[in-house]
Coordinates of C-alpha atoms in Angstrom, one line a residue:
M10 CA -22.3 -21.9 -13.4
I11 CA -22.1 -19.0 -11.2
V12 CA -18.4 -18.4 -10.1
V13 CA -18.3 -17.0 -6.4
T14 CA -14.9 -15.4 -4.9
G15 CA -14.0 -14.8 -1.7
A16 CA -16.2 -18.4 -1.3
T17 CA -15.2 -18.9 2.8
G18 CA -16.1 -15.5 3.6
N19 CA -18.9 -14.1 6.1
V20 CA -21.4 -13.6 2.7
G21 CA -19.2 -16.2 0.4
R22 CA -19.8 -19.4 2.4
P23 CA -24.0 -18.8 2.8
L24 CA -24.0 -17.6 -0.7
V25 CA -22.2 -21.0 -1.6
A26 CA -24.9 -22.8 -0.3
A27 CA -28.1 -20.5 -0.8
L28 CA -27.3 -21.0 -4.7
A29 CA -26.5 -25.0 -4.3
A30 CA -29.8 -25.3 -3.0
T31 CA -31.6 -23.9 -6.5
G32 CA -29.6 -26.8 -8.2
A33 CA -27.2 -23.8 -9.9
R34 CA -23.9 -25.0 -11.1
V35 CA -21.4 -23.2 -8.5
T36 CA -17.6 -23.4 -8.1
A37 CA -16.7 -21.9 -4.6
V38 CA -13.0 -19.8 -5.2
S39 CA -11.3 -18.9 -2.2
R40 CA -7.6 -17.7 -1.9
G41 CA -6.3 -20.4 0.5
T42 CA -5.1 -23.8 -0.2
S43 CA -6.4 -26.0 2.4
P44 CA -9.2 -28.1 1.7
V45 CA -12.8 -26.5 2.2
A46 CA -16.1 -27.9 2.9
V47 CA -18.7 -27.2 0.1
P48 CA -22.0 -28.1 -0.2
D49 CA -22.5 -31.7 -2.5
G50 CA -22.2 -30.5 -6.7
V51 CA -20.1 -27.5 -5.7
R52 CA -16.5 -27.6 -7.0
H53 CA -13.9 -25.5 -5.1
R54 CA -10.9 -24.3 -6.4
Q55 CA -7.7 -21.7 -5.5
A56 CA -7.2 -18.3 -6.8
D57 CA -5.9 -14.8 -5.5
L58 CA -7.7 -11.6 -7.2
A59 CA -4.3 -10.1 -6.7
D60 CA -3.2 -12.6 -9.5
P61 CA -6.4 -11.8 -12.0
E62 CA -4.8 -14.7 -14.2
S63 CA -5.4 -17.2 -11.8
L64 CA -9.2 -16.5 -11.8
R65 CA -8.9 -17.4 -15.7
P66 CA -8.9 -21.2 -15.7
H67 CA -12.3 -21.3 -13.1
L68 CA -14.3 -19.3 -15.3
D69 CA -14.7 -21.6 -18.2
G70 CA -18.4 -22.1 -19.0
A71 CA -19.3 -19.4 -16.1
D72 CA -22.3 -17.2 -17.2
A73 CA -22.1 -15.0 -13.8
L74 CA -19.5 -14.2 -11.2
F75 CA -19.8 -12.8 -7.6
L76 CA -17.1 -10.5 -6.9
H77 CA -16.5 -9.9 -3.2
D78 CA -15.1 -6.6 -1.8
G79 CA -11.1 -7.5 -1.5
G80 CA -11.3 -7.3 2.3
A81 CA -8.5 -5.2 4.1
G82 CA -6.4 -6.1 1.0
A83 CA -9.0 -4.2 -1.5
H84 CA -6.4 -1.7 -2.2
L85 CA -3.9 -4.4 -3.9
L86 CA -6.4 -5.4 -6.4
S87 CA -6.7 -4.2 -9.8
P88 CA -10.6 -4.1 -10.3
R89 CA -10.5 -3.6 -14.2
G90 CA -8.0 -6.7 -14.6
I91 CA -10.2 -8.9 -12.8
V92 CA -13.6 -7.6 -14.8
G93 CA -11.4 -7.5 -17.9
V94 CA -10.5 -11.4 -17.1
A95 CA -14.1 -12.3 -16.4
K96 CA -15.3 -10.5 -19.6
A97 CA -12.7 -12.1 -21.6
G98 CA -14.0 -15.5 -19.9
G99 CA -17.6 -15.6 -21.2
V100 CA -19.1 -14.1 -17.7
D101 CA -22.0 -11.7 -18.7
R102 CA -23.4 -11.0 -15.3
I103 CA -21.4 -9.8 -12.5
V104 CA -22.4 -8.9 -8.8
L105 CA -20.0 -7.0 -6.8
L106 CA -20.1 -7.0 -2.7
S107 CA -19.2 -3.0 -2.7
S108 CA -20.2 -0.9 0.4
I109 CA -22.4 1.9 1.5
G110 CA -19.1 3.8 2.1
V111 CA -19.0 4.5 -1.5
A112 CA -21.5 7.2 -1.5
T113 CA -21.6 8.2 2.4
R114 CA -17.8 8.8 2.8
P115 CA -16.9 9.5 -1.2
R116 CA -13.4 11.3 0.2
S117 CA -12.1 8.5 1.8
A118 CA -9.3 6.2 0.4
S119 CA -10.9 2.9 1.1
H120 CA -14.2 3.7 0.0
G121 CA -14.4 6.7 -2.9
G122 CA -11.3 5.4 -4.1
T123 CA -10.7 1.5 -3.9
M124 CA -14.4 0.4 -3.6
R125 CA -15.5 3.1 -6.2
A126 CA -13.0 2.0 -8.9
F127 CA -14.4 -1.4 -8.4
E128 CA -17.6 -0.1 -9.2
D129 CA -16.7 1.9 -11.7
A130 CA -15.1 -1.1 -13.4
V131 CA -18.2 -2.8 -13.2
R132 CA -20.4 -0.3 -14.2
Q133 CA -18.1 0.2 -17.6
S134 CA -17.8 -3.3 -18.6
G135 CA -20.4 -3.7 -20.9
L136 CA -21.7 -6.8 -18.5
D137 CA -25.1 -7.1 -16.4
W138 CA -24.1 -5.6 -13.1
T139 CA -25.7 -5.5 -9.9
V140 CA -24.2 -3.5 -7.0
L141 CA -24.5 -4.3 -3.4
R142 CA -23.9 -1.7 -0.5
P143 CA -24.2 -3.1 2.8
G144 CA -23.3 -1.2 5.7
G145 CA -21.5 -3.0 8.6
F146 CA -22.0 -6.5 9.4
H147 CA -23.9 -8.1 12.4
S148 CA -20.6 -10.6 11.9
N149 CA -18.4 -8.2 13.4
A150 CA -19.6 -9.1 16.7
Y151 CA -16.7 -11.8 16.4
A152 CA -14.7 -9.5 17.0
W153 CA -15.6 -9.6 20.7
A154 CA -15.8 -13.6 20.8
E155 CA -12.4 -13.9 22.7
T156 CA -13.5 -11.4 25.5
V157 CA -16.8 -12.9 25.9
R158 CA -15.7 -16.5 26.2
A159 CA -12.5 -15.6 28.5
H160 CA -14.2 -12.9 30.4
R161 CA -17.8 -12.0 29.4
T162 CA -17.0 -8.6 28.4
V163 CA -17.2 -6.8 25.2
A164 CA -15.1 -3.9 24.9
A165 CA -15.9 -1.3 21.9
P166 CA -16.1 2.4 21.1
F167 CA -18.8 4.6 21.2
G168 CA -21.1 2.6 22.9
D169 CA -24.3 4.4 22.5
V170 CA -24.2 5.2 18.7
G171 CA -26.3 2.8 16.6
L172 CA -25.8 1.5 13.4
P173 CA -28.4 -0.7 11.1
T174 CA -25.9 -3.5 10.4
V175 CA -26.9 -6.1 8.7
D176 CA -26.8 -10.1 8.5
P177 CA -24.3 -11.5 5.7
G178 CA -26.9 -14.2 5.5
D179 CA -29.1 -11.7 4.0
I180 CA -26.5 -9.9 2.0
A181 CA -25.8 -13.7 0.2
E182 CA -29.5 -14.4 -0.2
V183 CA -29.8 -11.2 -2.0
A184 CA -26.5 -11.6 -3.9
A185 CA -27.7 -15.6 -4.8
A186 CA -31.4 -13.6 -6.3
A187 CA -29.5 -11.1 -8.3
L188 CA -27.1 -13.9 -9.8
H189 CA -29.7 -16.6 -10.8
E190 CA -32.7 -14.0 -11.2
D191 CA -33.7 -11.4 -13.8
G192 CA -34.8 -8.3 -13.1
H193 CA -31.5 -7.1 -11.0
A194 CA -29.0 -5.5 -13.9
G195 CA -28.2 -2.0 -13.4
Q196 CA -29.3 -1.8 -9.4
V197 CA -27.7 -0.8 -6.8
Y198 CA -29.3 -2.1 -3.6
T199 CA -28.2 -0.5 0.1
L200 CA -28.3 -3.4 2.1
T201 CA -28.9 -2.9 6.0
G202 CA -30.6 -4.8 9.0
P203 CA -34.0 -3.3 10.8
A204 CA -32.9 -1.3 13.3
L205 CA -30.3 0.2 14.8
I206 CA -27.9 -1.4 17.1
T207 CA -25.5 0.6 19.7
P208 CA -22.8 -1.8 20.5
R209 CA -24.0 -1.7 24.3
Q210 CA -27.4 -3.3 22.3
G211 CA -25.1 -6.1 21.2
A212 CA -23.7 -6.7 24.5
E213 CA -27.1 -7.2 26.2
A214 CA -28.1 -9.6 23.0
L215 CA -25.1 -11.4 23.5
A216 CA -26.0 -11.7 27.4
D217 CA -29.4 -12.9 26.3
A218 CA -28.3 -15.8 24.3
L219 CA -25.8 -17.2 26.4
G220 CA -28.0 -16.6 29.6
E221 CA -25.6 -15.1 31.4
P222 CA -24.6 -11.5 32.1
V223 CA -22.0 -9.9 29.5
R224 CA -20.5 -6.6 30.9
F225 CA -20.0 -4.0 28.1
V226 CA -16.8 -1.6 28.2
E227 CA -16.5 1.6 26.5
Q228 CA -13.1 2.2 25.0
T229 CA -11.7 5.5 23.6
R230 CA -11.2 5.7 19.9
E231 CA -7.5 5.6 20.6
E232 CA -7.7 2.1 22.5
A233 CA -9.7 0.9 19.6
R234 CA -7.6 2.6 16.9
A235 CA -4.7 0.6 18.4
R236 CA -6.6 -2.7 18.2
M237 CA -7.8 -2.2 14.9
L238 CA -4.6 -1.3 13.5
R239 CA -3.0 -4.8 14.4
F240 CA -5.3 -6.0 11.4
M241 CA -6.4 -3.2 9.0
P242 CA -4.7 -0.7 7.3
E243 CA -4.6 2.9 8.9
P244 CA -7.0 4.6 6.4
V245 CA -9.5 1.7 6.8
V246 CA -9.4 2.3 10.6
D247 CA -10.0 5.9 10.4
T248 CA -12.5 5.8 7.9
T249 CA -14.2 3.0 10.5
L250 CA -14.1 4.6 13.2
D251 CA -15.4 7.9 11.7
A252 CA -18.4 5.8 10.5
I253 CA -19.3 4.3 14.0
G254 CA -18.4 7.2 16.1
E255 CA -20.1 10.1 13.6
P256 CA -22.4 8.3 11.2
T257 CA -24.1 10.0 8.6
P258 CA -27.9 10.6 8.3
A259 CA -27.3 8.0 5.1
E260 CA -25.5 5.5 7.5
Q261 CA -28.5 5.2 10.1
R262 CA -31.0 5.0 7.6
I263 CA -32.8 1.9 7.4
S264 CA -33.2 0.7 3.9
P265 CA -36.2 -1.6 1.9
D266 CA -33.5 -2.9 -0.4
V267 CA -33.2 -6.3 1.7
E268 CA -37.1 -6.9 1.9
R269 CA -37.6 -5.4 -2.1
V270 CA -35.5 -8.1 -3.1
L271 CA -36.4 -11.0 -0.7
G272 CA -39.8 -10.5 0.3
R273 CA -39.0 -10.3 3.7
G274 CA -37.7 -8.1 6.2
P275 CA -34.4 -8.3 7.4
R276 CA -32.9 -10.3 10.4
T277 CA -32.1 -8.5 13.4
F278 CA -28.8 -8.9 15.4
A279 CA -30.5 -10.8 18.1
D280 CA -31.6 -13.3 15.4
W281 CA -27.5 -13.6 14.1
V282 CA -26.6 -13.9 17.5
R283 CA -28.9 -16.8 18.5
R284 CA -27.8 -18.6 15.5
N285 CA -23.8 -17.7 16.0
V286 CA -23.4 -18.4 20.0
G287 CA -21.9 -21.2 19.9
A288 CA -18.9 -18.9 19.0
F289 CA -19.3 -17.1 22.3
R290 CA -19.6 -19.5 24.9

């Protein structure tokens, strides 16, 4: 059995679907208590990674665990506590959703601190492990949905700085392969899209999918920072702004790892927009 934490997230949801399609037994775990729609044959359970013991009852019979990155609350989690519960529960394979920032921003609290601690806990567990290090997600564009729906406007900083954002569905398919196929133990996969995409180009892709003009408004760093502080911790905001405003060469490099694992190239931002355009109408 495979246990997927963060099962209602942008990666967790398609991962559960991909695993279910293989016929694997899957337990989808999320923090919320509201009913969650899952594929036939998948069971949904509630657990909060901030309390590792809440995960223990759902690991009975599990041999693999997908451990998500904890999101904005990752700094509140105990990586060794979670991994210890998984190991005690009989799990022998962990696939960790980490971040490219562990390699490119080692001095940041969120990446060099929190996410590095998760990677260290997994690597030192004695279990088979695979680490996934994506860059930015195509789905970060959901942050524009409200203004696109209301005003056909995208507001973002650093309008002409490009990053190779990645489709969460591609991350999910790589994770599925690492969870139920052999040959991925001890691997660190850097996951990107096929090309650099700027915020201005993102607005153009939305306009193409909607069939209507979408205006791009470039924010200052401070304007963007004020908005992001409403839902992200300050250290994460500052690291994110540094990465999207002045990316390192490694953060702009196109990785071959999606194609190496899946046998096909990664999907473009425009592909993602066409599949999810309903959120912007």
